[in-house]
CSV table of C-alpha atoms and ligand atoms in Angstrom, one decimal:
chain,number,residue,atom,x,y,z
A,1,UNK,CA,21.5,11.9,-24.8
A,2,UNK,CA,19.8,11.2,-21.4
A,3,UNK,CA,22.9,11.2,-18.9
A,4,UNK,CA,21.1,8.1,-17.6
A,5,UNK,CA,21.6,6.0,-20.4
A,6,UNK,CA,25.8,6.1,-20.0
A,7,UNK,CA,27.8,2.6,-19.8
A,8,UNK,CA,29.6,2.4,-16.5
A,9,UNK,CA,32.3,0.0,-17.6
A,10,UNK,CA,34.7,-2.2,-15.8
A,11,UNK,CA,37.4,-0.6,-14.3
A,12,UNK,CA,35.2,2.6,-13.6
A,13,UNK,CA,33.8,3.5,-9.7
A,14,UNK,CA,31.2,2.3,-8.5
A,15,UNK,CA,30.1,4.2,-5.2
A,16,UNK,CA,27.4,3.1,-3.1
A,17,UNK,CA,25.3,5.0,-0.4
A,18,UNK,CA,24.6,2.8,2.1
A,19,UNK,CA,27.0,0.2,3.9
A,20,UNK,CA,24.6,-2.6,5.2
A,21,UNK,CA,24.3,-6.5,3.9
A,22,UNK,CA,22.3,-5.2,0.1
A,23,UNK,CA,25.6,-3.0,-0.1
A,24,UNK,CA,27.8,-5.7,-0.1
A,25,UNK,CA,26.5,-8.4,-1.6
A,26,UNK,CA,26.3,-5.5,-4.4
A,27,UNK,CA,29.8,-4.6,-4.3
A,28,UNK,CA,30.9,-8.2,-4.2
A,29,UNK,CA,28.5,-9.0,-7.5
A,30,UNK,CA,30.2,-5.7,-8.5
A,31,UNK,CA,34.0,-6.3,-7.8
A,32,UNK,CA,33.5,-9.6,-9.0
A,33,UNK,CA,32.6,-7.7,-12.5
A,34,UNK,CA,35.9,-5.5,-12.5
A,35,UNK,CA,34.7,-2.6,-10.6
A,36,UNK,CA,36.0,-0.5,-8.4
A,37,UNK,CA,33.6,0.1,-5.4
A,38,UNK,CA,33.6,2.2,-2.5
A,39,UNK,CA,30.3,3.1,-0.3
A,40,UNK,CA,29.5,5.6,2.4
A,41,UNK,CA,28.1,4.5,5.8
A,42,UNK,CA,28.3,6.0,9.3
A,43,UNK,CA,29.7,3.0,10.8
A,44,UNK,CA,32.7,2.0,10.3
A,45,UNK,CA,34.2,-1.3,8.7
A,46,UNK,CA,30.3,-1.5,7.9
A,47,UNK,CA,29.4,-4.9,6.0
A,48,UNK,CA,29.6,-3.6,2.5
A,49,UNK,CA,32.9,-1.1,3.8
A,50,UNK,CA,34.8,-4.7,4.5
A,51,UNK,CA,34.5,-6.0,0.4
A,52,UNK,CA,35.0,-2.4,-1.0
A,53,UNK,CA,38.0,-0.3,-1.9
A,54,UNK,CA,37.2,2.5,0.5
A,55,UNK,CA,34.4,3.3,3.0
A,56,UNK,CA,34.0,7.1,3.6
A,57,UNK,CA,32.5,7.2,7.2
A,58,UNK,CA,29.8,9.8,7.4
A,59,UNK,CA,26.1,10.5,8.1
A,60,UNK,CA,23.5,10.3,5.2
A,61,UNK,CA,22.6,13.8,5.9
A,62,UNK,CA,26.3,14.9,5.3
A,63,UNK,CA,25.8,16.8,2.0
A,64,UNK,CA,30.2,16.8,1.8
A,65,UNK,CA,30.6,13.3,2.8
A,66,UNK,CA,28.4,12.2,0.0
A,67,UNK,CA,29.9,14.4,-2.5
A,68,UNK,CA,33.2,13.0,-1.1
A,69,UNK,CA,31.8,9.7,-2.5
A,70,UNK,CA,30.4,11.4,-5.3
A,71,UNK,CA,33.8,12.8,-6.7
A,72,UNK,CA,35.9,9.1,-6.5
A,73,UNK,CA,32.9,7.7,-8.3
A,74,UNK,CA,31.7,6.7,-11.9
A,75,UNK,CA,28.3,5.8,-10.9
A,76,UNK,CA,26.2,6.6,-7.3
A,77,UNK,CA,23.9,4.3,-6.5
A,78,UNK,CA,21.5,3.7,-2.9
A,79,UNK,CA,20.7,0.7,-1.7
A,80,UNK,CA,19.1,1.7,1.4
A,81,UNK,CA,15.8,3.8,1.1
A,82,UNK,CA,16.2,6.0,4.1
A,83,UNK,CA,19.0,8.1,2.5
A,84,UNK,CA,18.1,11.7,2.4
A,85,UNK,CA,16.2,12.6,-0.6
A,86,UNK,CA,17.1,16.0,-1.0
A,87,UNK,CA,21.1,15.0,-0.8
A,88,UNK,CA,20.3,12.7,-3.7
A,89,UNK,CA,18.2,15.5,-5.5
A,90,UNK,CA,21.4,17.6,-4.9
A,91,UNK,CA,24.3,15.0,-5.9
A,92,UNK,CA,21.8,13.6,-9.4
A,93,UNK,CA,22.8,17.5,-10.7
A,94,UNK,CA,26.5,17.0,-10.8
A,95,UNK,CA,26.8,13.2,-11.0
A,96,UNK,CA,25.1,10.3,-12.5
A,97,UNK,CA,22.8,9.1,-10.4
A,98,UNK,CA,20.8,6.5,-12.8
A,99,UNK,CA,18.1,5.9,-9.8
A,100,UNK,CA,17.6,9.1,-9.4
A,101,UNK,CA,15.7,11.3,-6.3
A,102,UNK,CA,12.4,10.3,-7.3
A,103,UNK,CA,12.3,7.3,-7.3
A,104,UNK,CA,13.6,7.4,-3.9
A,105,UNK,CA,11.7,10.4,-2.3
A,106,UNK,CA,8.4,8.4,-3.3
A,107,UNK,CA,9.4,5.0,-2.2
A,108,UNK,CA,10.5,5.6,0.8
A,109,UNK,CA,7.4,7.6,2.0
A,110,UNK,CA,4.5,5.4,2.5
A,111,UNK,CA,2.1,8.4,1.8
A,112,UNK,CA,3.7,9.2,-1.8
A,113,UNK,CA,4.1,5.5,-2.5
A,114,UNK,CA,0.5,4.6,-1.8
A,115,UNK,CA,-0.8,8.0,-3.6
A,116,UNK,CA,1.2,6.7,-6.3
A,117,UNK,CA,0.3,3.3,-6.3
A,118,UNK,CA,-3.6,4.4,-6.1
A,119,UNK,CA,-3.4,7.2,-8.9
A,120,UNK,CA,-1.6,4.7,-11.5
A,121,UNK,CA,-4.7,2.0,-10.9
A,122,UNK,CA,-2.5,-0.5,-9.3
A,123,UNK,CA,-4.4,-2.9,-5.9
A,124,UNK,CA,-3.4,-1.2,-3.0
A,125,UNK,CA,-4.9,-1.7,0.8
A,126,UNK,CA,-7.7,0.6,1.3
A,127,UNK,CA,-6.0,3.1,3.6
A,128,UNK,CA,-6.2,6.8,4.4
A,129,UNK,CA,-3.4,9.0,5.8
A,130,UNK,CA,-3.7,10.3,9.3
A,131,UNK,CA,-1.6,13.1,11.2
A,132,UNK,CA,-3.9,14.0,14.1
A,133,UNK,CA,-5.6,11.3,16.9
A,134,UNK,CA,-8.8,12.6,15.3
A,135,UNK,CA,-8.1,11.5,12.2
A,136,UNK,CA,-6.8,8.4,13.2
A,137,UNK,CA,-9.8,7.7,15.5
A,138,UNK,CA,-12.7,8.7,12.1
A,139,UNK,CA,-9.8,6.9,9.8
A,140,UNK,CA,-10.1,3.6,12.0
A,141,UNK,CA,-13.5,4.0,12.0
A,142,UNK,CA,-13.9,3.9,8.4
A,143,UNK,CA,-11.7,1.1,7.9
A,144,UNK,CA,-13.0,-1.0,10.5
A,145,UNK,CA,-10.8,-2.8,13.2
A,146,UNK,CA,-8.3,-4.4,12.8
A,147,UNK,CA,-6.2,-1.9,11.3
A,148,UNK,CA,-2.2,-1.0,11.2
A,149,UNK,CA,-0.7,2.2,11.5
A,150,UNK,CA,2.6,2.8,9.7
A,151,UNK,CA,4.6,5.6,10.1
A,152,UNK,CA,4.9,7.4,7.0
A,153,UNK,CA,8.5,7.6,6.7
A,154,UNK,CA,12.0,5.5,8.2
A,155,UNK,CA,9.9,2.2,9.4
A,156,UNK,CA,11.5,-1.4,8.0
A,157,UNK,CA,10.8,-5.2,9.2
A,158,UNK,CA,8.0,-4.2,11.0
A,159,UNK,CA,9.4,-1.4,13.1
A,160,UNK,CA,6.9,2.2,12.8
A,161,UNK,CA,4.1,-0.6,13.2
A,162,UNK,CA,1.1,-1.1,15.4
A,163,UNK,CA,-2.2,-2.9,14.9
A,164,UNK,CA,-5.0,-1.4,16.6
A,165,UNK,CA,-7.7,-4.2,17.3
A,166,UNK,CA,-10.5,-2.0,18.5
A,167,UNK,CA,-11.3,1.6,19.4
A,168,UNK,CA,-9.5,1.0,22.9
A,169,UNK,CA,-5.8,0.7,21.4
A,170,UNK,CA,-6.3,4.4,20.1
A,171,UNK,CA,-5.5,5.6,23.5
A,172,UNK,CA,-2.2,3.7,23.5
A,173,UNK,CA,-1.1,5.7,20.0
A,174,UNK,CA,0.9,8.7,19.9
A,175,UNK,CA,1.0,9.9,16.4
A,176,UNK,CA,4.6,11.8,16.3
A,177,UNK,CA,4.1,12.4,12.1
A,178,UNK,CA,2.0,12.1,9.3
A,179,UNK,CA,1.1,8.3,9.1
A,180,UNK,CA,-0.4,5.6,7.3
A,181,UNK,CA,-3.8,3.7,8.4
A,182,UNK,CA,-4.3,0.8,6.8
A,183,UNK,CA,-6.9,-2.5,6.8
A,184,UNK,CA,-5.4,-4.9,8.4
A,185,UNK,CA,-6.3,-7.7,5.5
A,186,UNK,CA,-6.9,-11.5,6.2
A,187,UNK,CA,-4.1,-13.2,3.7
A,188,UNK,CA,-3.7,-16.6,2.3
A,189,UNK,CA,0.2,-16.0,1.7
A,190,UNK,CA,2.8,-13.1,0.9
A,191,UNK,CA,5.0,-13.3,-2.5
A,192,UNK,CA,7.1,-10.9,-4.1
A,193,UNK,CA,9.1,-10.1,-7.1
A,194,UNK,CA,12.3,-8.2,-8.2
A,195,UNK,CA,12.3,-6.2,-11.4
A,196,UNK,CA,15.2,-4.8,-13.3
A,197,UNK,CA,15.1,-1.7,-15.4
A,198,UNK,CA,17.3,0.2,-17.2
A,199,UNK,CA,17.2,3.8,-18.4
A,200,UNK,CA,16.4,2.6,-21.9
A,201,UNK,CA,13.3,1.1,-20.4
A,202,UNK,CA,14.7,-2.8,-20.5
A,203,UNK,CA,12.8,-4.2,-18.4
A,204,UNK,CA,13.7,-8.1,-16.4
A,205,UNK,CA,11.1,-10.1,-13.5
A,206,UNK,CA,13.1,-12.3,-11.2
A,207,UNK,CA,10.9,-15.4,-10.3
A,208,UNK,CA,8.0,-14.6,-7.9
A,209,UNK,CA,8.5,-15.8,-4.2
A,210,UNK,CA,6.7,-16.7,-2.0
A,211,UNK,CA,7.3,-15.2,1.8
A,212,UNK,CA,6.8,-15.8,5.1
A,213,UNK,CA,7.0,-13.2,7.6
A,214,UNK,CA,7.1,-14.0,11.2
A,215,UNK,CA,7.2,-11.2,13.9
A,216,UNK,CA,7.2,-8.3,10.9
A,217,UNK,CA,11.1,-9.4,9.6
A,218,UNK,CA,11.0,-11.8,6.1
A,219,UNK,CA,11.6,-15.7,7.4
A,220,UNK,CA,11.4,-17.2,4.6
A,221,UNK,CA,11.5,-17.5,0.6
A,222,UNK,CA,10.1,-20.2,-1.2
A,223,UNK,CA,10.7,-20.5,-5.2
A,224,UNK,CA,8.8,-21.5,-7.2
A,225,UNK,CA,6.3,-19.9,-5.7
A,226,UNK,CA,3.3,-22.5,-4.6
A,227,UNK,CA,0.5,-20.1,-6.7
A,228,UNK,CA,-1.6,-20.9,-9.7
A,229,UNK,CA,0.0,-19.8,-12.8
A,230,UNK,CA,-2.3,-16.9,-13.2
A,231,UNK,CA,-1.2,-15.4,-9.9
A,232,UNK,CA,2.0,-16.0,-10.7
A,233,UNK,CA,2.0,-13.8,-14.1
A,234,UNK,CA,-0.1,-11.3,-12.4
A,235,UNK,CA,2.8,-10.6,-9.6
A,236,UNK,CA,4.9,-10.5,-12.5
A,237,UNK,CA,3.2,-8.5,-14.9
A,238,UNK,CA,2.6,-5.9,-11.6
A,239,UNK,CA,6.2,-5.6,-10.8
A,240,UNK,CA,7.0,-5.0,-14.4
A,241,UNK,CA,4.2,-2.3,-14.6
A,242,UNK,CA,5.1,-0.6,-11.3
A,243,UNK,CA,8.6,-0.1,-12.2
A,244,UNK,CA,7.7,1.4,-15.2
A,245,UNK,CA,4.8,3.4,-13.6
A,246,UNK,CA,7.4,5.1,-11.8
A,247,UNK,CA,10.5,5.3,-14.8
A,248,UNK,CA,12.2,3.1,-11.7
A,249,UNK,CA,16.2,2.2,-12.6
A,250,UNK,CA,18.3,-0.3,-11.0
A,251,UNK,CA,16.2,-2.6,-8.6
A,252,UNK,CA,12.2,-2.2,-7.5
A,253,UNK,CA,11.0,-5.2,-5.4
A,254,UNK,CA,7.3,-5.2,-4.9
A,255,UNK,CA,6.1,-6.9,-1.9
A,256,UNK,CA,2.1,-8.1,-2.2
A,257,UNK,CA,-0.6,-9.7,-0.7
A,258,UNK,CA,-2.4,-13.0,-1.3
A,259,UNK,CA,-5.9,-12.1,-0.1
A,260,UNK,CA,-8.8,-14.3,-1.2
A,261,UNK,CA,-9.9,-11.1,-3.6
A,262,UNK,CA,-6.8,-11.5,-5.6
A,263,UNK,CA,-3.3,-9.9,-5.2
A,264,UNK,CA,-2.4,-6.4,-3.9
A,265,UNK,CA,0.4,-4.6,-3.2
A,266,UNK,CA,2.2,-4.1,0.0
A,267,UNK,CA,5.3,-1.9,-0.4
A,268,UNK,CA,7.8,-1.1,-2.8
A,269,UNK,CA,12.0,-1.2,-2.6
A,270,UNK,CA,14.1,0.6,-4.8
A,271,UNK,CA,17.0,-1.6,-4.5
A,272,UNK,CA,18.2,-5.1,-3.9
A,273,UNK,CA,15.4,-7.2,-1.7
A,274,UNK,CA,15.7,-9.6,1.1
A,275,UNK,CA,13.6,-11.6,-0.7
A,276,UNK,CA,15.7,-11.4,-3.7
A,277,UNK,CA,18.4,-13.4,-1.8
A,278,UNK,CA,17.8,-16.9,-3.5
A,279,UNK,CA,18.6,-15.2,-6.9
A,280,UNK,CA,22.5,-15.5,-5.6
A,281,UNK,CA,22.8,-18.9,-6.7
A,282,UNK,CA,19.4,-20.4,-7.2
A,283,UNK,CA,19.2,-17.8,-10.7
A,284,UNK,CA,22.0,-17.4,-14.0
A,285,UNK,CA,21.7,-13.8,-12.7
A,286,UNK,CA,21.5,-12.6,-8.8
A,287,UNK,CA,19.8,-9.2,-8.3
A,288,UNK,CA,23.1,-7.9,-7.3
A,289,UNK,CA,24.8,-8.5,-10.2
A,290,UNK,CA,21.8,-7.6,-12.3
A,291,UNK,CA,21.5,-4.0,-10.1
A,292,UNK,CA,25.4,-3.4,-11.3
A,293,UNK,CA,23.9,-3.9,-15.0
A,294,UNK,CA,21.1,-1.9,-14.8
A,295,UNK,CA,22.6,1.1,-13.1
A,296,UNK,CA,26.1,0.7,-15.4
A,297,UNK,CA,23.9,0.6,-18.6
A,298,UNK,CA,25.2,-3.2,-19.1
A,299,UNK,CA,22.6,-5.6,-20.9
A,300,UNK,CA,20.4,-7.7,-18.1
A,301,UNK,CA,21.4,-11.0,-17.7
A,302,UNK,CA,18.7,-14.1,-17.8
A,303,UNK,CA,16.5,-14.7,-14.5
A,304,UNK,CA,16.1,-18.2,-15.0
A,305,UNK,CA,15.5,-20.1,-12.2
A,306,UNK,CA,17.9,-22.5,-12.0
A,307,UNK,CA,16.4,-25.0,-9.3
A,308,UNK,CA,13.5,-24.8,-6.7
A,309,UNK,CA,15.1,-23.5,-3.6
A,310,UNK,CA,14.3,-21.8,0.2
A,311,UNK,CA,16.1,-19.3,1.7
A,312,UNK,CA,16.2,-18.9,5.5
A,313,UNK,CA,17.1,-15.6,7.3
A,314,UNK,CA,19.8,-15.8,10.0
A,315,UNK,CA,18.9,-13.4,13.1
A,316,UNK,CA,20.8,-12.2,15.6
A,317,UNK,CA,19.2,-15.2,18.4
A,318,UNK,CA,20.1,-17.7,15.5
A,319,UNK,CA,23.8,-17.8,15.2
A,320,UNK,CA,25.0,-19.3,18.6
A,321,UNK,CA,23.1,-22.8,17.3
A,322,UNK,CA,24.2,-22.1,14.2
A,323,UNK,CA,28.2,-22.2,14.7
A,324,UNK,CA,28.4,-25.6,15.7
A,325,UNK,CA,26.7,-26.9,12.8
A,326,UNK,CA,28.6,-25.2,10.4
A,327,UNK,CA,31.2,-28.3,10.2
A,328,UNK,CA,28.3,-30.5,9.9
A,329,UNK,CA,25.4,-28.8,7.1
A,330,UNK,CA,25.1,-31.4,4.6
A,331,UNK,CA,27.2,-29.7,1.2
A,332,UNK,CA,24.0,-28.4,-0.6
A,333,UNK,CA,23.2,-25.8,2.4
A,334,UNK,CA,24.9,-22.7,1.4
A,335,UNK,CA,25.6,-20.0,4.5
A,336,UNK,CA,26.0,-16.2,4.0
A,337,UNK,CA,27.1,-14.3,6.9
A,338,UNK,CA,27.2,-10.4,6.7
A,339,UNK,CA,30.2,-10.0,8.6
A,340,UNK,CA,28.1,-7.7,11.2
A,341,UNK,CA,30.5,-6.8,14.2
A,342,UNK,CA,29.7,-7.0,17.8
A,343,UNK,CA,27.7,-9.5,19.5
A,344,UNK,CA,24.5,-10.8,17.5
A,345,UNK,CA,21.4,-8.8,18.7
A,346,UNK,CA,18.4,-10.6,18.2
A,347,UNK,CA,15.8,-9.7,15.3
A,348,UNK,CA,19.0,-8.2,13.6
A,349,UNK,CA,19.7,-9.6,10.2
A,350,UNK,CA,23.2,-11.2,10.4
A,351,UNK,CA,22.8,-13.6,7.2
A,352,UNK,CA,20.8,-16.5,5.4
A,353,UNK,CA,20.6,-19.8,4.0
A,354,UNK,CA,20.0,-21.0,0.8
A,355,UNK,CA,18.7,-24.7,0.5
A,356,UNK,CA,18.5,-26.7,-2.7
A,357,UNK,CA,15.4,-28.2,-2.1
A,358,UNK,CA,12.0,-29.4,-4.1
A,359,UNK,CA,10.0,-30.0,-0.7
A,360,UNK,CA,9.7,-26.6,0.7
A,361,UNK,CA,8.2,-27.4,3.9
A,362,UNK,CA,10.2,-30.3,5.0
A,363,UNK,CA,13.3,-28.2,4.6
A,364,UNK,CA,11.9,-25.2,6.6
A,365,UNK,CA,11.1,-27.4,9.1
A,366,UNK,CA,14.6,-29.1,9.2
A,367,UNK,CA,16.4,-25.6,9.3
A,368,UNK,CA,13.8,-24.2,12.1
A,369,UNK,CA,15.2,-27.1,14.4
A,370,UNK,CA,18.6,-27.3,13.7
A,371,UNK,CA,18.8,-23.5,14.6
A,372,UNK,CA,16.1,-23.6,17.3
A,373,UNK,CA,13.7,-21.2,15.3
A,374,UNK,CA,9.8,-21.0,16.8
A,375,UNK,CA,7.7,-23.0,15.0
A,376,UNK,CA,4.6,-22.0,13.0
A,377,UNK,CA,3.5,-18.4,11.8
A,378,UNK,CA,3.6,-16.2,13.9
A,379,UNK,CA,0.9,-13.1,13.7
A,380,UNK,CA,1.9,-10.8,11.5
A,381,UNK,CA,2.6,-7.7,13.1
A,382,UNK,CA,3.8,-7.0,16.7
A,383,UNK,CA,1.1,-4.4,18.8
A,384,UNK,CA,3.8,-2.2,19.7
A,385,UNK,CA,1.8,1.7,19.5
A,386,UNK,CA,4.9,3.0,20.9
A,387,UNK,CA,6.9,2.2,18.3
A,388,UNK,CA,5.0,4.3,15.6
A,389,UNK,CA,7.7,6.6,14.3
A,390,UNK,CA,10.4,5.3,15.3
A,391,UNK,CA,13.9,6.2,13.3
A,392,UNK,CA,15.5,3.5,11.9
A,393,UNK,CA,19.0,3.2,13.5
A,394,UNK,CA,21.2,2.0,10.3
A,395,UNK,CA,21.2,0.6,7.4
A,396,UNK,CA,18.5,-2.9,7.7
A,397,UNK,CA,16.8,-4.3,5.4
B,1,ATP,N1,-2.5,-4.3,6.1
B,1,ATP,C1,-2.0,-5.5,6.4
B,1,ATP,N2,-2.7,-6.6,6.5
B,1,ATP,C2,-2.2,-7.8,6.9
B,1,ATP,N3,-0.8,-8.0,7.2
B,1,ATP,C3,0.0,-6.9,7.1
B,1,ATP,C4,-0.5,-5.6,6.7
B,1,ATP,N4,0.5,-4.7,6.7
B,1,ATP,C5,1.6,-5.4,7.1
B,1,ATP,N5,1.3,-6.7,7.3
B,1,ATP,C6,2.3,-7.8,7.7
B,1,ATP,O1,3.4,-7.1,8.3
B,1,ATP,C7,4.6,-7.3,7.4
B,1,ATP,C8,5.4,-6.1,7.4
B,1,ATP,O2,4.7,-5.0,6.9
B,1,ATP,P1,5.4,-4.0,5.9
B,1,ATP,O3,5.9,-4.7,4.7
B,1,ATP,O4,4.4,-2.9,5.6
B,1,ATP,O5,6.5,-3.4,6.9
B,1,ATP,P2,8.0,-3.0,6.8
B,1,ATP,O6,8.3,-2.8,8.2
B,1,ATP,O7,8.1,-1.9,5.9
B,1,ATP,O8,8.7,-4.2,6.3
B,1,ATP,P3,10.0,-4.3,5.4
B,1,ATP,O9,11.0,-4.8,6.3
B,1,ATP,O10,9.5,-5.3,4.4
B,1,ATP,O11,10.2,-3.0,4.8
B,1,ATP,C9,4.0,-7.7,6.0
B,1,ATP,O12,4.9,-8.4,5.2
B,1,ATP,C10,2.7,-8.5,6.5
B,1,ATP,O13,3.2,-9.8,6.9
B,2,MG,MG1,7.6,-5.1,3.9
């Protein structure tokens, strides 16, 4: 029988690389189930540490400390895509690892993903892979400006970014690693959807939403989705292909592009998705609790919608206008704070609103002022060359 296929039942370890907000809301959807849940992180009293029965506290790289987490649990899972691949590859041969390496090692390379994406006939960017500044300069060239280089591994909410508006910003970029040249593509809106998988090849689509990005990090979610209903089955039916292009189980969000041409796809997640966050209480099922089904071999629970809803991120500039209100937000607003220690840093993820709400834009607009938030889209991506291959520092999403 394929090892994957086991039931995890209540009662049993869950233990859970990665100690950031996904973590958490995991191991509270988890503990919530009857599991036991512990998780590995290198800080300590880490979000996801504070709601579970242990945190080991050690480095991603640290073949012992994961095996340390590996031996008190039933079931490894990640939830964080810059875990070290080859650790995984290592622990999947003594434990049960129902995500497995691969899915992993490809999704968190942009080169693999997008090599994937393009040999499976999925709508990808047209891009071309660049290690040198003379490929960059003959890649840019055949693109045509504007571009965006991503680095090819450890970028998230923008950072690993630049957009290069003519031939002039080359001089500014210093390529430190193989990377990722991309069009940069005029688009009428972002959306995105959260499949489920088991091993057994079950397969579930959280509703589509519809995102808003502003400086690179994910502002806000919008479901239903404002898209025809053709678009809207198309995301769908692309997510559900994707994850099964790539045998994915547990969680894989697909981010896309609305571009006049029709949807394509952005970049894949093997795990719970900030835009995944109005499923925790806007769906029957969140994505957290439906991650602890998949990987525990548990039947997937029903993504109905349950109403139309926003969901707002909290950053780290966001939560000195937000105290005050707290006594004050009408009954329907829902908070969820991370538990993030130390003082708020801004563009840092610290939590999110949901909103019960059937006019979208009205209750953006509302939220924006109460907690001081810039109005209006913002462009896309930041022009940062330096930051191209930058490490991420912990565990954001
Ligand atoms: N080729 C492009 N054309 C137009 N806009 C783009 C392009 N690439 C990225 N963007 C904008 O920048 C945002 C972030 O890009 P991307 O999703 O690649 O980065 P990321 O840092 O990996 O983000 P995440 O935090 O989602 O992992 C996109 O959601 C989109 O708004
Ligand atoms: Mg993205």
């Amino acid at each position: 029988m394929n090892k994957n296929l086991r039931t995890v039942l209540p009662g049993e370890t869950i233990g859970i690389l990665g100690g950031g907000q996904l973590g958490r809301m995991t191991a509270m959807a988890a503990k919530q189930m009857g599991y036991r849940v512990v998780c590995l992180d290198p800080q300590p009293n880490s979000p996801c540490g504070q709601v579970c029965d242990l945190q080991i506290v050690g480095s991603f790289d640290d073949y012992s400390a994961a095996r340390e987490l590996a031996l008190q649990s039933d079931v490894l899972v990640y939830e964080f895509e810059n875990i070290n691949a080859v650790v995984v590859a290592e622990l999947e041969q003594e434990f049960h690892v129902p995500q497995g390496s691969r899915l992993l090692e490809i999704t968190q390379n942009r080169i693999k993903e997008k090599a994937h994406l393009l040999q499976s006939g999925f709508p990808v960017v047209p891009y071309r892979v660049v290690g040198s500044s003379a490929e960059l300069a003959q890649a840019a060239a055949e693109l045509g400006y504007p571009v965006v280089l991503k680095s090819a591994t450890g970028g998230y909410d923008g950072k690993g970014q630049a957009v290069l508006k003519s031939l002039a910003d080359l001089a500014d970029v210093t390529l430190s690693g193989p990377a990722v040249l991309e069009k940069f593509l005029a688009l009428t809106g972002e959306v995105s959807v959260v499949v489920a998988r088991r091993a057994d090849g079950e397969t579930a689509a959280f509703p589509v939403g519809e995102n808003v990005h502003r400086g690179n990090i994910l502002h806000t979610t919008v479901v239903p989705a404002r898209l025809s209903a053709e678009l809207l089955e198309q995301a769908t039916q692309l997510g559900m292909r994707i994850a099964e292009s790539l045998g994915a189980v547990g969680l894989l969000a697909v981010e896309m592009f609305v571009t006049e041409g029709g949807i394509i796809v952005n970049e894949l997640a093997p795990r719970p998705h900030n835009s995944g966050h109005f499923t925790l209480g806007a769906c029957y099922t969140s994505q957290f609790e439906q991650f602890v089904r998949a990987v525990c071999g548990l039947p997937l629970g029903p993504t109905t919608l349950l109403y139309p809803a926003i969901m707002v991120n909290i950053l780290g500039e966001h939560i000195a206008p937000l105290m005050p209100r707290l006594a004050t937000l009408p009954p329907h607003v829902k908070v969820h704070l991370y538990g993030k220690s130390g003082a708020p840093v801004p563009r840092r993820k610290m939590g999110h609103l949901l909103v019960r709400s059937d006019v979208p834009d009205d209750t953006v607009a509302w939220v924006e002022d109460m907690l001081g938030m810039s109005k209006g889209r913002l462009a896309a991506v930041n022009c940062q060359p330096s930051t191209v291959n930058r490490q991420p520092e912990s565990t954001e999403h």
